[in-house]
Short mmCIF file of C-alpha atoms in Angstrom, two decimals:
data_model
loop_
_atom_site.label_atom_id
_atom_site.label_comp_id
_atom_site.label_asym_id
_atom_site.label_seq_id
_atom_site.Cartn_x
_atom_site.Cartn_y
_atom_site.Cartn_z
CA ALA S 1 -36.82 47.77 65.29
CA ALA S 2 -33.32 46.78 64.21
CA ASN S 3 -32.72 50.00 62.29
CA TYR S 4 -33.93 52.40 65.05
CA LYS S 5 -31.09 53.72 67.19
CA GLY S 6 -32.97 56.30 69.26
CA GLY S 7 -33.69 59.97 68.76
CA PRO S 8 -36.60 61.64 66.94
CA LEU S 9 -38.39 59.46 64.43
CA PRO S 10 -38.42 60.56 60.80
CA HIS S 11 -41.71 61.81 59.37
CA ALA S 12 -42.81 62.53 55.83
CA GLU S 13 -45.37 64.56 53.93
CA TRP S 14 -46.36 65.15 50.33
CA ARG S 15 -45.40 68.60 49.05
CA VAL S 16 -45.75 70.50 45.79
CA VAL S 17 -42.17 71.59 45.17
CA ASP S 18 -41.79 74.57 42.85
CA LYS S 19 -38.70 76.47 41.71
CA PRO S 20 -38.52 78.93 44.65
CA LEU S 21 -38.81 76.08 47.18
CA ALA S 22 -36.29 73.95 45.25
CA ASP S 23 -33.80 76.84 45.22
CA LEU S 24 -34.31 77.34 48.96
CA TRP S 25 -33.76 73.67 49.75
CA LEU S 26 -30.68 73.51 47.54
CA GLN S 27 -29.09 76.01 49.93
CA LYS S 28 -29.28 73.22 52.54
CA ASN S 29 -27.27 70.93 50.25
CA THR S 30 -24.04 71.32 52.22
CA GLU S 31 -22.92 67.75 52.96
CA ASN S 32 -23.96 65.83 49.85
CA ARG S 33 -21.97 64.22 47.06
CA LYS S 34 -21.01 66.40 44.10
CA LEU S 35 -23.92 67.29 41.83
CA ARG S 36 -23.71 65.25 38.64
CA ARG S 37 -24.48 67.35 35.57
CA MET S 38 -25.48 64.39 33.39
CA GLN S 39 -27.93 63.11 35.99
CA THR S 40 -29.48 66.55 36.35
CA GLU S 41 -29.84 66.79 32.55
CA LYS S 42 -31.64 63.42 32.46
CA PHE S 43 -34.07 64.49 35.19
CA THR S 44 -34.59 67.82 33.43
CA ARG S 45 -35.53 66.08 30.15
CA ASP S 46 -37.98 63.77 31.94
CA ILE S 47 -39.68 66.67 33.71
CA THR S 48 -39.87 68.69 30.49
CA SER S 49 -41.36 65.78 28.52
CA GLY S 50 -43.86 64.90 31.26
CA ASP S 51 -42.26 61.51 31.88
CA ARG S 52 -41.52 62.07 35.57
CA GLU S 53 -43.79 59.80 37.63
CA ILE S 54 -44.90 60.03 41.27
CA THR S 55 -42.97 57.51 43.40
CA HIS S 56 -42.06 57.01 47.05
CA GLN S 57 -38.58 58.35 46.31
CA GLY S 58 -38.40 62.08 46.90
CA ILE S 59 -36.49 64.54 49.08
CA GLY S 60 -34.72 63.75 52.37
CA PHE S 61 -33.39 65.97 55.17
CA ASP S 62 -31.45 64.80 58.20
CA VAL S 63 -32.08 65.73 61.85
CA GLU S 64 -30.15 68.99 61.36
CA GLY S 65 -32.14 70.02 58.30
CA VAL S 66 -29.34 69.20 55.85
CA LEU S 67 -30.41 67.91 52.43
CA ILE S 68 -29.14 64.33 52.03
CA ASP S 69 -31.28 63.03 49.14
CA GLY S 70 -32.94 64.58 46.08
CA GLN S 71 -30.42 67.19 44.99
CA HIS S 72 -30.62 66.25 41.31
CA THR S 73 -34.43 66.38 41.36
CA LEU S 74 -34.38 69.81 43.02
CA GLN S 75 -31.84 71.12 40.52
CA ALA S 76 -33.98 69.82 37.65
CA ILE S 77 -37.04 71.58 39.10
CA SER S 78 -34.97 74.75 39.27
CA ASN S 79 -33.81 74.30 35.68
CA THR S 80 -37.28 73.73 34.24
CA GLY S 81 -39.34 76.01 36.47
CA LYS S 82 -41.91 73.21 36.67
CA SER S 83 -43.40 71.93 39.95
CA LEU S 84 -43.39 68.32 41.12
CA TYR S 85 -45.50 66.52 43.73
CA LEU S 86 -42.91 64.85 45.96
CA LEU S 87 -42.69 62.90 49.19
CA VAL S 88 -40.45 64.85 51.57
CA THR S 89 -38.91 63.09 54.58
CA TYR S 90 -37.54 64.95 57.62
CA ASN S 91 -35.44 63.95 60.65
CA LEU S 92 -33.48 61.21 58.92
CA PRO S 93 -30.41 60.03 60.88
CA LYS S 94 -27.13 61.72 59.96
CA ARG S 95 -25.75 58.36 58.80
CA ALA S 96 -28.69 57.75 56.44
CA LYS S 97 -26.78 59.49 53.64
CA LEU S 98 -24.26 56.63 53.75
CA VAL S 99 -26.84 54.06 52.65
CA VAL S 100 -29.18 56.06 50.40
CA ASP S 101 -29.27 54.69 46.81
CA CYS S 102 -27.45 51.49 47.79
CA GLY S 103 -30.13 49.11 46.52
CA ALA S 104 -29.93 47.04 43.34
CA SER S 105 -30.44 49.42 40.42
CA ARG S 106 -33.03 48.48 37.83
CA THR S 107 -31.59 47.93 34.36
CA ASN S 108 -33.29 49.04 31.15
CA TYR S 109 -34.16 45.38 30.60
CA ASP S 110 -35.83 45.26 34.03
CA ARG S 111 -37.81 48.42 33.34
CA ILE S 112 -39.04 47.19 29.96
CA HIS S 113 -40.40 44.03 31.56
CA LEU S 114 -41.89 45.97 34.49
CA SER S 115 -43.75 48.10 31.94
CA GLY S 116 -45.48 44.94 30.66
CA ARG S 117 -43.45 44.51 27.48
CA SER S 118 -41.30 41.59 26.38
CA GLY S 119 -37.84 41.65 24.91
CA SER S 120 -34.32 40.40 25.45
CA LYS S 121 -31.44 42.18 27.15
CA THR S 122 -29.99 42.78 23.70
CA ASP S 123 -33.29 44.34 22.58
CA ALA S 124 -33.13 46.70 25.57
CA ALA S 125 -29.55 47.64 24.68
CA VAL S 126 -30.59 48.32 21.08
CA ALA S 127 -33.39 50.60 22.27
CA ARG S 128 -30.92 52.53 24.40
CA ILE S 129 -28.46 52.93 21.50
CA LEU S 130 -31.27 54.17 19.22
CA CYS S 131 -31.83 57.04 21.67
CA ASN S 132 -28.56 58.37 20.24
CA THR S 133 -27.23 59.47 23.62
CA ARG S 134 -25.28 57.62 26.28
CA ARG S 135 -27.30 59.42 28.95
CA ALA S 136 -30.78 58.30 27.91
CA THR S 137 -33.32 58.35 30.73
CA PRO S 138 -35.25 55.15 31.57
CA MET S 139 -38.42 56.59 30.00
CA GLU S 140 -36.54 57.60 26.85
CA VAL S 141 -35.35 54.00 26.49
CA ILE S 142 -38.88 52.66 26.99
CA HIS S 143 -40.26 55.10 24.38
CA SER S 144 -37.50 54.03 21.98
CA PHE S 145 -38.31 50.36 22.60
CA GLU S 146 -42.02 50.98 21.94
CA ALA S 147 -41.30 52.95 18.76
CA HIS S 148 -38.90 50.43 17.22
CA LYS S 149 -39.84 47.03 18.70
CA GLU S 150 -41.26 45.72 15.40
CA ARG S 151 -38.10 46.74 13.56
CA ILE S 152 -35.89 45.19 16.24
CA ASP S 153 -37.82 41.92 15.94
CA LEU S 154 -37.55 42.13 12.15
CA VAL S 155 -33.77 42.53 12.24
CA ASN S 156 -33.44 39.65 14.70
CA SER S 157 -35.35 37.47 12.23
CA LEU S 158 -32.93 38.36 9.40
CA PHE S 159 -30.01 36.55 11.04
CA PRO S 160 -29.84 32.89 9.95
CA GLU S 161 -29.14 30.08 12.35
CA GLY S 162 -25.48 29.82 13.15
CA GLU S 163 -22.83 31.26 15.42
CA ARG S 164 -24.38 34.59 16.37
CA ARG S 165 -22.78 35.11 19.76
CA TYR S 166 -20.32 37.81 18.74
CA ILE S 167 -22.21 38.91 15.61
CA ALA S 168 -25.83 39.76 16.45
CA ILE S 169 -24.93 42.23 19.17
CA ALA S 170 -26.68 45.46 20.09
CA PRO S 171 -24.60 48.02 18.12
CA VAL S 172 -24.80 45.90 14.94
CA ILE S 173 -28.54 45.43 15.31
CA SER S 174 -29.05 49.14 16.00
CA VAL S 175 -27.45 50.06 12.66
CA LEU S 176 -29.59 47.51 10.84
CA VAL S 177 -32.76 48.73 12.57
CA ARG S 178 -32.01 52.22 11.27
CA ALA S 179 -31.29 50.80 7.83
CA THR S 180 -34.72 49.09 7.64
CA TYR S 181 -36.23 52.55 7.12
CA HIS S 182 -34.07 53.07 4.00
CA VAL S 183 -32.98 49.71 2.55
CA PRO S 184 -34.98 46.75 1.12
CA ILE S 185 -35.33 43.96 3.67
CA ALA S 186 -34.07 41.32 1.21
CA THR S 187 -30.84 43.28 0.86
CA LEU S 188 -30.36 43.44 4.62
CA ARG S 189 -31.11 39.73 4.90
CA ARG S 190 -28.22 39.00 2.53
CA PHE S 191 -25.95 41.22 4.63
CA CYS S 192 -26.88 39.22 7.74
CA GLU S 193 -26.37 35.88 5.98
CA ILE S 194 -22.81 36.80 5.08
CA LEU S 195 -22.18 38.21 8.54
CA VAL S 196 -23.15 34.94 10.22
CA ASN S 197 -22.13 32.29 7.72
CA SER S 198 -19.17 34.06 6.02
CA SER S 199 -20.11 32.96 2.50
CA PRO S 200 -19.65 36.05 0.30
CA ASP S 201 -19.71 36.12 -3.47
CA ARG S 202 -16.03 36.82 -4.25
CA ASP S 203 -17.05 38.59 -7.46
CA LYS S 204 -18.94 41.21 -5.43
CA PRO S 205 -16.53 43.53 -3.59
CA GLY S 206 -19.33 44.82 -1.37
CA GLU S 207 -19.83 41.35 0.09
CA ILE S 208 -16.15 41.09 0.96
CA ALA S 209 -16.64 44.20 3.11
CA VAL S 210 -19.16 42.26 5.22
CA LEU S 211 -16.64 39.47 5.71
CA LYS S 212 -14.12 41.99 7.06
CA LEU S 213 -16.73 43.23 9.54
CA ARG S 214 -17.34 39.65 10.65
CA ASP S 215 -13.63 39.13 11.25
CA PHE S 216 -13.48 42.33 13.30
CA LEU S 217 -16.45 41.26 15.45
CA ILE S 218 -15.02 37.80 16.10
CA ARG S 219 -11.68 39.30 17.15
CA GLY S 220 -13.39 41.87 19.37
CA ARG S 221 -15.20 39.16 21.33
CA HIS S 222 -17.83 41.64 22.50
CA SER S 223 -16.13 43.53 25.31
CA GLY S 224 -19.39 45.32 26.15
CA THR S 225 -17.83 48.71 26.90
CA GLU S 226 -19.35 51.95 25.60
CA SER S 227 -16.26 52.70 23.51
CA TYR S 228 -16.40 49.24 21.93
CA TYR S 229 -20.11 49.65 21.17
CA ASP S 230 -19.39 53.00 19.49
CA GLU S 231 -16.61 51.46 17.42
CA VAL S 232 -18.77 48.51 16.35
CA ARG S 233 -21.62 50.85 15.37
CA ASP S 234 -19.30 53.02 13.25
CA ARG S 235 -17.57 50.08 11.53
CA THR S 236 -20.91 48.40 10.86
CA ARG S 237 -22.10 51.56 9.12
CA TYR S 238 -18.92 51.64 7.05
CA ALA S 239 -19.21 48.00 5.98
CA LEU S 240 -22.94 48.29 5.25
CA ARG S 241 -22.40 51.36 3.07
CA HIS S 242 -19.76 49.55 0.99
CA PHE S 243 -22.03 46.51 0.77
CA LEU S 244 -24.95 48.61 -0.50
CA GLU S 245 -22.76 50.47 -3.00
CA ASN S 246 -20.91 47.24 -3.92
CA LYS S 247 -17.59 49.02 -3.66
CA PRO S 248 -14.20 47.54 -2.79
CA MET S 249 -13.10 48.29 0.73
CA GLY S 250 -9.52 48.40 1.99
CA GLN S 251 -9.39 48.74 5.74
CA LEU S 252 -12.56 48.53 7.81
CA ARG S 253 -12.78 52.14 8.94
CA ARG S 254 -15.19 54.01 11.17
CA GLU S 255 -18.18 55.85 9.69
CA ASP S 256 -18.82 58.44 12.38
CA VAL S 257 -21.61 60.26 10.51
CA GLU S 258 -25.14 58.89 10.75
CA ILE S 259 -26.20 57.66 7.29
CA PHE S 260 -29.51 56.04 8.30
CA PRO S 261 -31.59 58.61 10.23
CA LEU S 262 -34.67 57.43 12.07
CA PRO S 263 -37.99 58.95 10.92
CA SER S 264 -38.16 61.12 14.05
CA GLU S 265 -34.65 62.44 13.40
CA ALA S 266 -35.42 63.23 9.75
CA GLU S 267 -38.58 65.10 10.78
CA SER S 268 -36.71 67.23 13.30
CA LYS S 269 -34.28 68.57 10.70
#
């Protein structure tokens, strides 16, 4: 075998890993990369919610008994106190840690399609933004997609034909999806018409606000960074609020307070 370079062969077994065992194995975590707090928090949320699935990816130790894979999972088990059924591999080569996790990562779009659902890459990005955290787990994104898919499709249908490339982007759509729970659809359709076709009624100051948002989006040219997405979301909120209130707007500012809570967010308050 091309990848066998001699020495003892690795072997694996399924184990129920509880908090005491996780804490013990974490003591063998002496040559790994730095533990990433955000990743541990994501795993902790998935374990707590029951979204952690059984897979072939588990815990790995090298030939000297040093932990080389699974530190975030073990830390999450320790955090939650819950047990997981995991595949544990022993006697991995020392150099195995150099190539662990080097495969092509699945995107949220990939995972949505693998779960048997259909949607665009933009739809997947909208679902992630609606989670209201940059560190959403894959299962949190899928749950968000399932909960709001009809609303996402509805908002997509509100945009008329035209130049949508820099307009109908994920952070804009996410604000409008939230707004569908609070605002008449006909009103949102008018907002989208102005946003795409730039034909506001000059006698309505609220419609001029939408035109300013359009100009901002065209200038931004969709950089795709997290900071740009946050800025677009905030400025879309600001423009939409002035549009709904039909108020004059000077500069297109950022509205950093959520004004359109999702039903689940309203219930939790």
